[in-house]
Structure formats: C-alpha cells, structure tokens
Short mmCIF file of C-alpha atoms in Angstrom, two decimals:
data_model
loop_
_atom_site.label_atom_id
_atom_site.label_comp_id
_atom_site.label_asym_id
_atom_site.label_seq_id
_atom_site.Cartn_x
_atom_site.Cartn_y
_atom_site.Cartn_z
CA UNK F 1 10.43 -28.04 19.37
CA UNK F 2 10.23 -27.07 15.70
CA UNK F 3 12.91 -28.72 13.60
CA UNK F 4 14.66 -26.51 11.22
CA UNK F 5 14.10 -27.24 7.75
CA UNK F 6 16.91 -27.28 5.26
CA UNK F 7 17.56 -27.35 1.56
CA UNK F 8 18.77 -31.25 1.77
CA UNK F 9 16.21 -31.94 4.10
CA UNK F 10 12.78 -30.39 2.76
CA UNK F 11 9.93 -31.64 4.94
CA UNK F 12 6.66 -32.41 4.80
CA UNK F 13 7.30 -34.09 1.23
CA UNK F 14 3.84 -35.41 1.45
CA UNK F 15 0.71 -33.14 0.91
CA UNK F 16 0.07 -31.30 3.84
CA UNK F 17 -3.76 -32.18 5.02
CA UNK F 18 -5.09 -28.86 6.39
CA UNK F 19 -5.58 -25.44 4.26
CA UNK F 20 -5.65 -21.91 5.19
CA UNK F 21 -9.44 -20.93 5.22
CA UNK F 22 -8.86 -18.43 3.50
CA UNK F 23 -5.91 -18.47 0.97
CA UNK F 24 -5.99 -15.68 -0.16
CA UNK F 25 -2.34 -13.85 0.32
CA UNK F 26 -1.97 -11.52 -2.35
CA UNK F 27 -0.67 -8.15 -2.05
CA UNK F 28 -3.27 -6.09 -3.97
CA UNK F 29 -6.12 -6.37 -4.48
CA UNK F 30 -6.00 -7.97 -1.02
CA UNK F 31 -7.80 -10.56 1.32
CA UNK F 32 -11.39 -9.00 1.76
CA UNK F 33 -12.43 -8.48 5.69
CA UNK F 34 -13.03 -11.21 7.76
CA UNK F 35 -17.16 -12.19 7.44
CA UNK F 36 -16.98 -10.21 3.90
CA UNK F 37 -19.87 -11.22 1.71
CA UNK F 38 -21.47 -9.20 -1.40
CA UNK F 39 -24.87 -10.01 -0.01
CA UNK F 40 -23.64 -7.58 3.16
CA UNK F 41 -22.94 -4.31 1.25
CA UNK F 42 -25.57 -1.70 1.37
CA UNK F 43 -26.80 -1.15 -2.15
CA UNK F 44 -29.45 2.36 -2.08
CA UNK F 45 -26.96 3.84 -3.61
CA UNK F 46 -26.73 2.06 -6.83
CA UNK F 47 -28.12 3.31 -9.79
CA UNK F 48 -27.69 6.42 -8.04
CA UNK F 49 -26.51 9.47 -9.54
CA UNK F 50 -23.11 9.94 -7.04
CA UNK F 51 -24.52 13.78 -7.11
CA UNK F 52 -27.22 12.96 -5.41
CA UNK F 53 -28.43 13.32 -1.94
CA UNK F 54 -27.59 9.41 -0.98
CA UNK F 55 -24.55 9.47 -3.27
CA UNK F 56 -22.81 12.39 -1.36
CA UNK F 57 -23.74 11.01 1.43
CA UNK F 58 -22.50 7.74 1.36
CA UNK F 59 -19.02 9.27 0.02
CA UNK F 60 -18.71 11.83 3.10
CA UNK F 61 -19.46 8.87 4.87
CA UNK F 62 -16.63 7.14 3.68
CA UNK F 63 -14.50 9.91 4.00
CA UNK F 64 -15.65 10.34 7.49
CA UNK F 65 -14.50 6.34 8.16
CA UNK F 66 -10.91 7.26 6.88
CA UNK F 67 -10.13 10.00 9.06
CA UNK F 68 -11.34 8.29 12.04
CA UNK F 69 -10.16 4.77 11.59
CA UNK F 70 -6.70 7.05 10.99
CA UNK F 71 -7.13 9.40 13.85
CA UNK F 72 -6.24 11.83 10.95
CA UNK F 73 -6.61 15.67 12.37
CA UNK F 74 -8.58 17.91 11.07
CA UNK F 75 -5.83 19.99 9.32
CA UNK F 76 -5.88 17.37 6.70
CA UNK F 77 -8.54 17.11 3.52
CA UNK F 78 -9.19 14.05 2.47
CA UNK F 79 -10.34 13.11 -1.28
CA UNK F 80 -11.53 10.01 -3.29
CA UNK F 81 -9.60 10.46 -6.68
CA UNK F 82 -9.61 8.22 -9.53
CA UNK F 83 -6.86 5.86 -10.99
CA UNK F 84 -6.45 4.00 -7.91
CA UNK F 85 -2.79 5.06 -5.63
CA UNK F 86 -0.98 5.55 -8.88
CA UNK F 87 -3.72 8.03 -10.02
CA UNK F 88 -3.42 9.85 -6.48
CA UNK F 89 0.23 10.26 -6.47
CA UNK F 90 0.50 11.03 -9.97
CA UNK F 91 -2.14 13.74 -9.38
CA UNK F 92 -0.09 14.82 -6.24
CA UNK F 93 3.29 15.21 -8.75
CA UNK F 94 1.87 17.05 -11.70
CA UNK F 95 -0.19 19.57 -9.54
CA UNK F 96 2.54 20.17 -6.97
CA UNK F 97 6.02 19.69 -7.98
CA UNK F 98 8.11 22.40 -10.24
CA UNK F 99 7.77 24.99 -7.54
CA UNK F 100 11.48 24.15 -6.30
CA UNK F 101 14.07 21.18 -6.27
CA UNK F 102 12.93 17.53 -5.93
CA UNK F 103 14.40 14.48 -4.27
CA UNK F 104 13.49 11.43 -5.01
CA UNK F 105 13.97 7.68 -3.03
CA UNK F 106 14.00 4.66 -4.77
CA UNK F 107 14.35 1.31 -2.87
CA UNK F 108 11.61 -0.54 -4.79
CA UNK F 109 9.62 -0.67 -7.89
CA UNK F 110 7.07 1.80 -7.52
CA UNK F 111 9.73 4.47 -5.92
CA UNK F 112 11.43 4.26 -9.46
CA UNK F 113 7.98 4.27 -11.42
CA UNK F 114 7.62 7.68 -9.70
CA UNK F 115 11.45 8.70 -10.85
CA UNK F 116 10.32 7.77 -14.62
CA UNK F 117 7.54 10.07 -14.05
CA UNK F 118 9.14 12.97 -12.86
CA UNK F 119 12.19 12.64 -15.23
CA UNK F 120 10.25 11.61 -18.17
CA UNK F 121 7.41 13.13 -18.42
CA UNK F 122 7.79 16.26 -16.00
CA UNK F 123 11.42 16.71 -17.19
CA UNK F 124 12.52 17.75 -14.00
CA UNK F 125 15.72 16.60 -12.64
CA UNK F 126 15.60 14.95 -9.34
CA UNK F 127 18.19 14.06 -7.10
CA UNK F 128 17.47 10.47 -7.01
CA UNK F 129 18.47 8.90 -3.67
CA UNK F 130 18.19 5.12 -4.44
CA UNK F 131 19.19 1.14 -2.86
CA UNK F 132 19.25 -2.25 -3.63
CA UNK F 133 16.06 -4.45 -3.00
CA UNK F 134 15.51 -5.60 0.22
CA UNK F 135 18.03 -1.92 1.53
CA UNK F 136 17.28 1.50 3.00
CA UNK F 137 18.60 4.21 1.79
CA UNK F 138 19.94 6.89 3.98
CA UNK F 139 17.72 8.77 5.34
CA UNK F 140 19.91 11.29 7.07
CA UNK F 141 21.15 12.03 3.87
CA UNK F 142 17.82 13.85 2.68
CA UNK F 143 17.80 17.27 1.79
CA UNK F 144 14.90 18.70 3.02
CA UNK F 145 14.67 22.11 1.31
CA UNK F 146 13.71 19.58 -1.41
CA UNK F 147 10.50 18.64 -2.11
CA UNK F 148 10.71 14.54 -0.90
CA UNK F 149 9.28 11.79 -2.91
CA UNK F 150 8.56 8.22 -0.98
CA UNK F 151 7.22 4.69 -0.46
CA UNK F 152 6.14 4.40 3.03
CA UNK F 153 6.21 0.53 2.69
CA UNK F 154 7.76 -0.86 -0.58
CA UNK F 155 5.21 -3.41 -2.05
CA UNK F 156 8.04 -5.35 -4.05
CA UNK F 157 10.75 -5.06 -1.63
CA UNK F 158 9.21 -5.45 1.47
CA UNK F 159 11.31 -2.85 2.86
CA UNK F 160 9.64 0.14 4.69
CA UNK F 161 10.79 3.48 6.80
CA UNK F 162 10.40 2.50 9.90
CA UNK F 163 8.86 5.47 11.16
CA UNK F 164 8.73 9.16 10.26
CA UNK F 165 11.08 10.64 12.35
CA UNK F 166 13.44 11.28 9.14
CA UNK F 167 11.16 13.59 8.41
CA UNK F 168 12.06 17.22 9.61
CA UNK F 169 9.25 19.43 11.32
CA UNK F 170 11.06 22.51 10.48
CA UNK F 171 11.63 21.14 6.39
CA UNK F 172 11.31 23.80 3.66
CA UNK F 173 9.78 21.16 0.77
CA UNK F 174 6.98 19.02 1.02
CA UNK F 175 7.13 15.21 1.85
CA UNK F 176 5.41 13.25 -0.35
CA UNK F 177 4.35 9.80 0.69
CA UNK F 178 2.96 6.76 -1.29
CA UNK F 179 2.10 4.87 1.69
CA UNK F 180 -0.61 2.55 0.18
CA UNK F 181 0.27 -0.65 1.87
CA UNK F 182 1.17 1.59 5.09
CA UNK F 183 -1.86 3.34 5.98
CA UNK F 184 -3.90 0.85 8.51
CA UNK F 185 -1.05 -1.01 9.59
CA UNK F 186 1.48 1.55 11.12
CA UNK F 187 0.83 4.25 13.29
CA UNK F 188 1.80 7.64 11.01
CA UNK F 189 2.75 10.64 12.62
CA UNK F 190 0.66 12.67 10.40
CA UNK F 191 2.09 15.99 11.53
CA UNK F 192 5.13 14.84 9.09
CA UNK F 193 3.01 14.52 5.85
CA UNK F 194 2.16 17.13 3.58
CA UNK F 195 1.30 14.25 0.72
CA UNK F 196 0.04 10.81 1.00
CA UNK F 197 -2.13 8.62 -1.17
CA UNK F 198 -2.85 5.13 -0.77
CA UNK F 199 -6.11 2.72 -2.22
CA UNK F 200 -8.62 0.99 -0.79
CA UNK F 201 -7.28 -2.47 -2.38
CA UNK F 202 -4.63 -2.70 -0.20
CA UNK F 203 -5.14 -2.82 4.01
CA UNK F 204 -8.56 -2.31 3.56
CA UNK F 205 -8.83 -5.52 1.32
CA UNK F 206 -11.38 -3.02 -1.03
CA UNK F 207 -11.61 -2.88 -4.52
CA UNK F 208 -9.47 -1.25 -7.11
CA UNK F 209 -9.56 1.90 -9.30
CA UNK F 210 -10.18 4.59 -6.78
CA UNK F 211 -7.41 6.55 -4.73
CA UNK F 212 -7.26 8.39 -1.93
CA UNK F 213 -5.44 12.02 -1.59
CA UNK F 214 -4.68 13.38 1.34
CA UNK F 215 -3.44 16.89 2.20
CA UNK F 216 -1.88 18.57 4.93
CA UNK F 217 -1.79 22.40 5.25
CA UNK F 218 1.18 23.17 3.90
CA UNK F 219 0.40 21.07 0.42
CA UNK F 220 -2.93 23.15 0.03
CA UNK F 221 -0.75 26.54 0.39
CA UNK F 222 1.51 24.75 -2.21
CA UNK F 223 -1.61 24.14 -4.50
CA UNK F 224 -3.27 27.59 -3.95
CA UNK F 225 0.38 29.61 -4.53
CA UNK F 226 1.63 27.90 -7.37
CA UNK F 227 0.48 26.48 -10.94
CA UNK F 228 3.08 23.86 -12.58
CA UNK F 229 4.29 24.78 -16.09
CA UNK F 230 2.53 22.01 -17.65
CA UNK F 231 -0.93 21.42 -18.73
CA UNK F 232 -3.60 19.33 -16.21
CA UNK F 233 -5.71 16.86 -17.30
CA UNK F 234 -9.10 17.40 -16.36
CA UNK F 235 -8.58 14.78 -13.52
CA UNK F 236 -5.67 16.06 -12.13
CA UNK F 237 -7.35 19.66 -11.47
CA UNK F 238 -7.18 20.69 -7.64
CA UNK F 239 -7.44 24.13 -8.19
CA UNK F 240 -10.68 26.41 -9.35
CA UNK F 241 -9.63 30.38 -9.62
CA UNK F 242 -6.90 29.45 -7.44
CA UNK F 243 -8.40 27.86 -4.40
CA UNK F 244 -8.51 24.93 -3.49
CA UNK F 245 -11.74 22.87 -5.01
CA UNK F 246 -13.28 22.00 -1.67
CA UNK F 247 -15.98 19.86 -2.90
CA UNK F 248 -13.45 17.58 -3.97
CA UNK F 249 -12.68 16.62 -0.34
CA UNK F 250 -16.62 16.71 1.09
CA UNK F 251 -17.27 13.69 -1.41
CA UNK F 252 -17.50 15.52 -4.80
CA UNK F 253 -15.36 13.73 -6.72
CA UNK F 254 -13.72 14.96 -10.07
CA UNK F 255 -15.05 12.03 -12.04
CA UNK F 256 -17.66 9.17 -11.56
CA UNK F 257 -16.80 6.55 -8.63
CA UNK F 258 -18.23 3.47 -8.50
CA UNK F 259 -20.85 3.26 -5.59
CA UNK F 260 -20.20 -0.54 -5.83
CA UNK F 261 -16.34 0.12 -4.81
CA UNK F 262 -17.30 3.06 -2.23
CA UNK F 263 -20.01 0.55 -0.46
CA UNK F 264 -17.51 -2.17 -0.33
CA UNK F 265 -14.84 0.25 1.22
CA UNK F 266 -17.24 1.20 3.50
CA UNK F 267 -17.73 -2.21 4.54
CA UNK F 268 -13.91 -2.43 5.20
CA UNK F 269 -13.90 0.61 7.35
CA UNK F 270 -16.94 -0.49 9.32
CA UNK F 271 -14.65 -3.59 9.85
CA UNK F 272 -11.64 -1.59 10.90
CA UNK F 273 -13.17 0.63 13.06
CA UNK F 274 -14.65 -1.62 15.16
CA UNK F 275 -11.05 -3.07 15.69
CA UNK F 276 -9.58 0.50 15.88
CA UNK F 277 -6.10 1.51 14.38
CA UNK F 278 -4.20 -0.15 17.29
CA UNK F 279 -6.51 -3.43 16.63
CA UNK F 280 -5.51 -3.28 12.57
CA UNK F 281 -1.86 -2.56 13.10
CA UNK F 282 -2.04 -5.68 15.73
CA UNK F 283 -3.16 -8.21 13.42
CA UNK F 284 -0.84 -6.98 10.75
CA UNK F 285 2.07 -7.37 13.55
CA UNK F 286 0.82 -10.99 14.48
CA UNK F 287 0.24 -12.28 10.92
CA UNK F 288 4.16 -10.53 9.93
CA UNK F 289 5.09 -12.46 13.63
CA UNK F 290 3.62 -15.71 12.16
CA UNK F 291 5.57 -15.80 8.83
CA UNK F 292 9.05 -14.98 10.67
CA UNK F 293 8.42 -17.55 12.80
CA UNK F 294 8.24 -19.95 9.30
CA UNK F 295 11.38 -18.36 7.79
CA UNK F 296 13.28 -19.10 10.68
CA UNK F 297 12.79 -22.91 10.66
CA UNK F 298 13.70 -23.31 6.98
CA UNK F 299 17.27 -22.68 5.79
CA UNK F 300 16.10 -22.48 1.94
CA UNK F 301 13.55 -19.67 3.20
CA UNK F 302 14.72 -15.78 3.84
CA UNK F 303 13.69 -12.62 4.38
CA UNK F 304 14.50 -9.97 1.48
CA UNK F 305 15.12 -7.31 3.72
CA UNK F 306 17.39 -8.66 6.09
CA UNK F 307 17.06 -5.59 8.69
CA UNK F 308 13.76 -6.30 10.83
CA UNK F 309 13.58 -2.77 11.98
CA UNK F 310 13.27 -1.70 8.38
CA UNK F 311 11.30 -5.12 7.44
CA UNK F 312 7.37 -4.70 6.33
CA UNK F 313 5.18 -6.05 8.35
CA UNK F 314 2.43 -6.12 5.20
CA UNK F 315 3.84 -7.00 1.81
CA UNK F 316 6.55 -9.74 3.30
CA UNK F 317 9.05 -10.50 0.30
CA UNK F 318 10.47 -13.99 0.80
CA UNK F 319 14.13 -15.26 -0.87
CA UNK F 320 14.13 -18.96 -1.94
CA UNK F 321 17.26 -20.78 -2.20
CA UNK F 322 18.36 -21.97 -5.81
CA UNK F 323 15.33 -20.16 -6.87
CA UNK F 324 14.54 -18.64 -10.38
CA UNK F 325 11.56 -17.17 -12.00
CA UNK F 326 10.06 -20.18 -13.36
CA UNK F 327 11.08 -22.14 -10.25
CA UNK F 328 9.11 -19.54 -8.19
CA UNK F 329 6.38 -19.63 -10.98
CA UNK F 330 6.02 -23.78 -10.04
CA UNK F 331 6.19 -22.96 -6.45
CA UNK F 332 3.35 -20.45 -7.40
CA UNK F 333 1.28 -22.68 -9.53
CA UNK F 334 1.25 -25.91 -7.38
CA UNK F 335 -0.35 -24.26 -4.42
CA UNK F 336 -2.53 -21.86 -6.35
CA UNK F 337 -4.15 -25.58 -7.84
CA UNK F 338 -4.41 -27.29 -4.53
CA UNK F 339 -6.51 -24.30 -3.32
CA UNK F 340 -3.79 -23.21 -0.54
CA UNK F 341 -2.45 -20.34 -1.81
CA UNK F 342 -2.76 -17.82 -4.16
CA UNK F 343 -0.95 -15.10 -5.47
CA UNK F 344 2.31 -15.44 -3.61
CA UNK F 345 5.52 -15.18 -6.66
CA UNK F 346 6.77 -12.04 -5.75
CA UNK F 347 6.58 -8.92 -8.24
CA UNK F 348 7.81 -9.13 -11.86
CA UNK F 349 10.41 -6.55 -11.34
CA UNK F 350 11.88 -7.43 -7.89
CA UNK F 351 14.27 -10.39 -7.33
CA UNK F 352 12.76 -13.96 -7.85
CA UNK F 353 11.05 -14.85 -4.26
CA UNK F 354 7.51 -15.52 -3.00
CA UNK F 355 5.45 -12.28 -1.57
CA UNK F 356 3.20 -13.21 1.05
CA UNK F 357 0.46 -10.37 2.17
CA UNK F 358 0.21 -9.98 6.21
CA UNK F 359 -2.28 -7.54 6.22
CA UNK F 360 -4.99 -6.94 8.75
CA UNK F 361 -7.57 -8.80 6.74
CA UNK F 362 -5.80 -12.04 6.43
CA UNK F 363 -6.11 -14.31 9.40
CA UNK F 364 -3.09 -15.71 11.64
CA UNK F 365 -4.12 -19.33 11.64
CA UNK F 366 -4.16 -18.73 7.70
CA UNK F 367 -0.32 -18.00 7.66
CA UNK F 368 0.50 -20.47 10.13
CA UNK F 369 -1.22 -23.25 7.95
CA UNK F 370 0.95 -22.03 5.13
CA UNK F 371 4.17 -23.31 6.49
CA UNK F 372 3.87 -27.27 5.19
CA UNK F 373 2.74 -25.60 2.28
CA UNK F 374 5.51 -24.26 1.36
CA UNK F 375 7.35 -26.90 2.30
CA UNK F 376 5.31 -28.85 -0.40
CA UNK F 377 5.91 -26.70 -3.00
CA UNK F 378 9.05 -26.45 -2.32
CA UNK F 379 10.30 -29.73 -2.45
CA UNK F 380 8.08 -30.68 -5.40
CA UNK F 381 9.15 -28.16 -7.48
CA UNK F 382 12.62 -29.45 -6.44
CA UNK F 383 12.01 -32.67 -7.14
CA UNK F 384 10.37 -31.87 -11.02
#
C-alpha cells in the first residue's frame, strides 16, 4: 500500500534514482510522438514551392490525416491557417461574428483573451458568461440564439466541458469552439460544432505557428451571407466574390506554411492513426489516471478543478500547498536541472500550481516516475 504523503511528512527527501524517459511534460508545444526523430520526416517537399505539385499534395495529405484520425464527416472543410490556434480563432471571430448577439464563456485564460478581442477590438458587446479557475460555468444558462464563444479544454485551468451535449441541435447562433488541447483526446460530437480551431503543437506534439480551421455547414452559410463591418486582413479572408475560397480547405493555404511543420504533423498523424481516436483518447485517459493516482497520496498536492467530471484529462493543473510563484518557480527549476522534468509551473496568469501535460504523446511510465519527483522538489524547495 501507498502511504499518503503529507505537508509535515514530505517523502522521498533524498533524490529519487530513476527519470521519466522522456521528461518532457509541457503543455504546448508538447511531447513529440513516441519513436519521433528529425531523421524520420519525409523531406521532398522542402525547398518546394507549397504551390507545387508535391507541396499540395503533401498538405491535402495532411488534411486528409485530420479528418480521419477525427472521424470528422464530410460536411466539414478543413483548413491549415496561419498564426497557430490563436490565428484560427481570431480568423473565425473577425470573419464571422457581428451578424447577431454574442456570448461569450470565460473559465480560463484564453476564454478571456477571446473576450478582450471581441470587446476591444471588435467593439461588440458580449454577454460574458464567466467562473473562477479551476469552475464551470453554467452551461444551461447559455443563450443559444447567441452566437457561443468557448474553450473546449481550458489550458490554464484544467477545467473542460465535459461533453457537448450543452450544445443545442436546434440553436439559432453558431458555437464556436477553441478546442486545441481537446481535439485527439475526447471524442467530439461534431454535429454540435459550427467553429473549431485547434494547432498541431498541442495533442499532436507538432510544431507551432500553423492553425487549423474547421467549418461546419452552417458557419460556411454564415461566411457566404454575411460580411462583418470591419476591414480583413489579407489573412483573415475566407471569402472571394462571396463564396467560400475552396482552395483554402484542399491545401491552398492563404499564406506560406512551413513544409518542415506540415511534414512533422504528418508524422504525428501517421502516429495517431495507427492508434486510432479511441487509442489517442486512451492514453490521454491512462496518463490523466496516472497523475490522480499521485495527487491522491500527497496531502500538499491537489487538483485545480476539484470536479472530475469537468477535470481535463490533458493540461492537468496541480495546487501546491503554501505555494507561491517563486516557490513554484524553485519547484520548476530543480527538476528542469536534474533532467526530470520540464516545463511544469503552471501558466503566468492562472493561480500558482504546477501544470503537468497528459497528452497522448507522453508515456504512462513517464508520469508515474514523476511522483518522487515531485516529492523532491517539493521538500527541497521547502527546506531552502
């Protein structure tokens, strides 16, 4: 039997001996694939022009990997955008909102980043539906003739919805979901979203600085019926003589990707379809399994969000007891220097806590090897 670990009693004081493998447990730009390795990615498309014949291919191909890795149905486009998830949403805001009222939910960081947005700089006036890090807010409480804004998971609260049945089939607005550390490791109902973006740094443990848009039906009638009262940056255009720019969804992107980035998604999705959706959500679900199992023999560890039905099972954000910034920042430090673990103090903005990643690319035994590590950290940041 596992003893519980306390704040009086913090054990093992003494370094631990064994290492994750891999410790690498932050929560974006993730832990790359299991068996990852530059030398692996295909590179004929490099010095390619990403107009060409091997360039459009390799990006349908990618686009191809998405929708089946996501079982996403065929009444949905999917495009490679630039700017990363922030780009993608942002480009889903100023193309598509203005056209009627706009709610707005806030549990988390990025949920209010999108509020700034949309107040600030779109000057429209949400009703902004918001709760405490590590809550929920009420769901039932949505209005739906609204156009909805939301974080599937919340990267700096580790709080998530915990499915989308909120979400009305018979809603007049559009629902709007950033669900870039959700895609990959929960099963979406995708008849629910009109809007949803995510990146390839996330799940996919890919690189940075490309997006991904998708679109349901009803968000392409929104784009082809109705043009915001604001100017679009060149990057943010959807819309040519009021259709819909196709090409931008067949691998025709609106600016230069990198081929580097696209061939190391692709490597990710190779990875994840050979392990299928239900194989990605599992390992997310065993590595989330492994940490609570942690938390629950230390009384100076928590969970943020207290609620496991609402808990994330991908960015898990960690209380420490006693714990401020710098303390977490020494917790941080110490086992980023012995090699054991990096990038765990949670996000600047969110309460002070540790943020460990439990995405489908990082490996059980890795989390499970983190426990005395903590405990490590713990107690010798205590005792300095």
């Amino acid at each position: 039997m596992t003893d519980t670990v306390t704040a009086a009693d913090v054990r093992p004081v003494h370094k631990p001996t064994t290492k994750p493998a891999r410790p690498f447990f932050s929560s974006g730009p993730c832990a790359k694939p299991p068996g990852w390795d530059a030398a692996a990615l295909a590179t004929a498309s490099l010095g390619r022009s990403h107009r060409s014949k091997i360039g459009k291919q390799r990006l349908q191909y990618c686009i191809d990997l998405m929708r089946e890795v996501l079982k996403l149905p065929d009444t949905h486009r999917i495009g490679i955008v630039p700017g990363s998830d922030t780009g993608a949403f942002e480009m889903a805001m100023w193309t598509m909102l203005g056209a009627r009222g706009v709610t707005a939910l806030a549990w988390e960081s990025f949920g209010e980043g999108w509020v700034t947005d949309a107040v600030k700089q779109l000057r429209i006036d949400p009703v902004v539906v918001r709760a405490d890090y590590g809550q929920l807010p009420d769901l039932a409480a949505i209005d739906w003739s609204t156009d909805v804004l939301f974080t599937w998971n919340g990267t700096t609260s580790g709080v998530r919805v915990p499915n989308a049945d909120f979400i009305p089939d018979d809603r007049e607005g559009l629902s709007f979901a950033d669900a870039t550390s959700g895609v990959f490791a929960y099963d979406i109902d995708w008849v629910k979203i009109d809007v949803a973006t995510f990146s390839w740094q996330k799940v996919l443990g890919g690189e940075g600085a490309h997006g991904v848009l998708i679109l349901g039906p009803r968000a392409v009638e929104r784009l082809e019926s109705y043009t915001p009262a604001w100017p679009l940056p060149k990057v943010f255009r959807l819309v040519s003589k009021g259709k819909l720019a196709e090409g931008v969804f067949k691998g025709e992107t609106i600016n230069t990707p990198s081929m580097l980035a696209v061939e190391d998604a692709i490597f990710a999705l190779e990875w994840g379809k050979s392990l299928g959706e239900s194989g990605l959500i599992a390992r997310s679900d065993a590595n989330a399994a492994a940490l609570d199992a942690i938390v629950e023999t230390r009384g100076w560890l928590g969970h943020l969000a207290a609620d496991p039905a609402t808990r994330s099972k991908t960015s898990v954000c960690l209380t420490v007891e006693g714990a401020d910034e710098a303390f977490i920042k020494k917790m941080a430090s110490l086992l980023e220097a012995e090699g054991a673990a990096y990038d765990v103090a949670g996000y600047r903005d969110a309460p002070a806590g540790l943020r460990i990643w439990c995405g489908a690319t990082v490996d059980t035994a890795d989390i499970e090897a983190l426990g005395p590590w903590l405990d490590w950290a713990y107690a010798t940041a205590k005792a300095g």
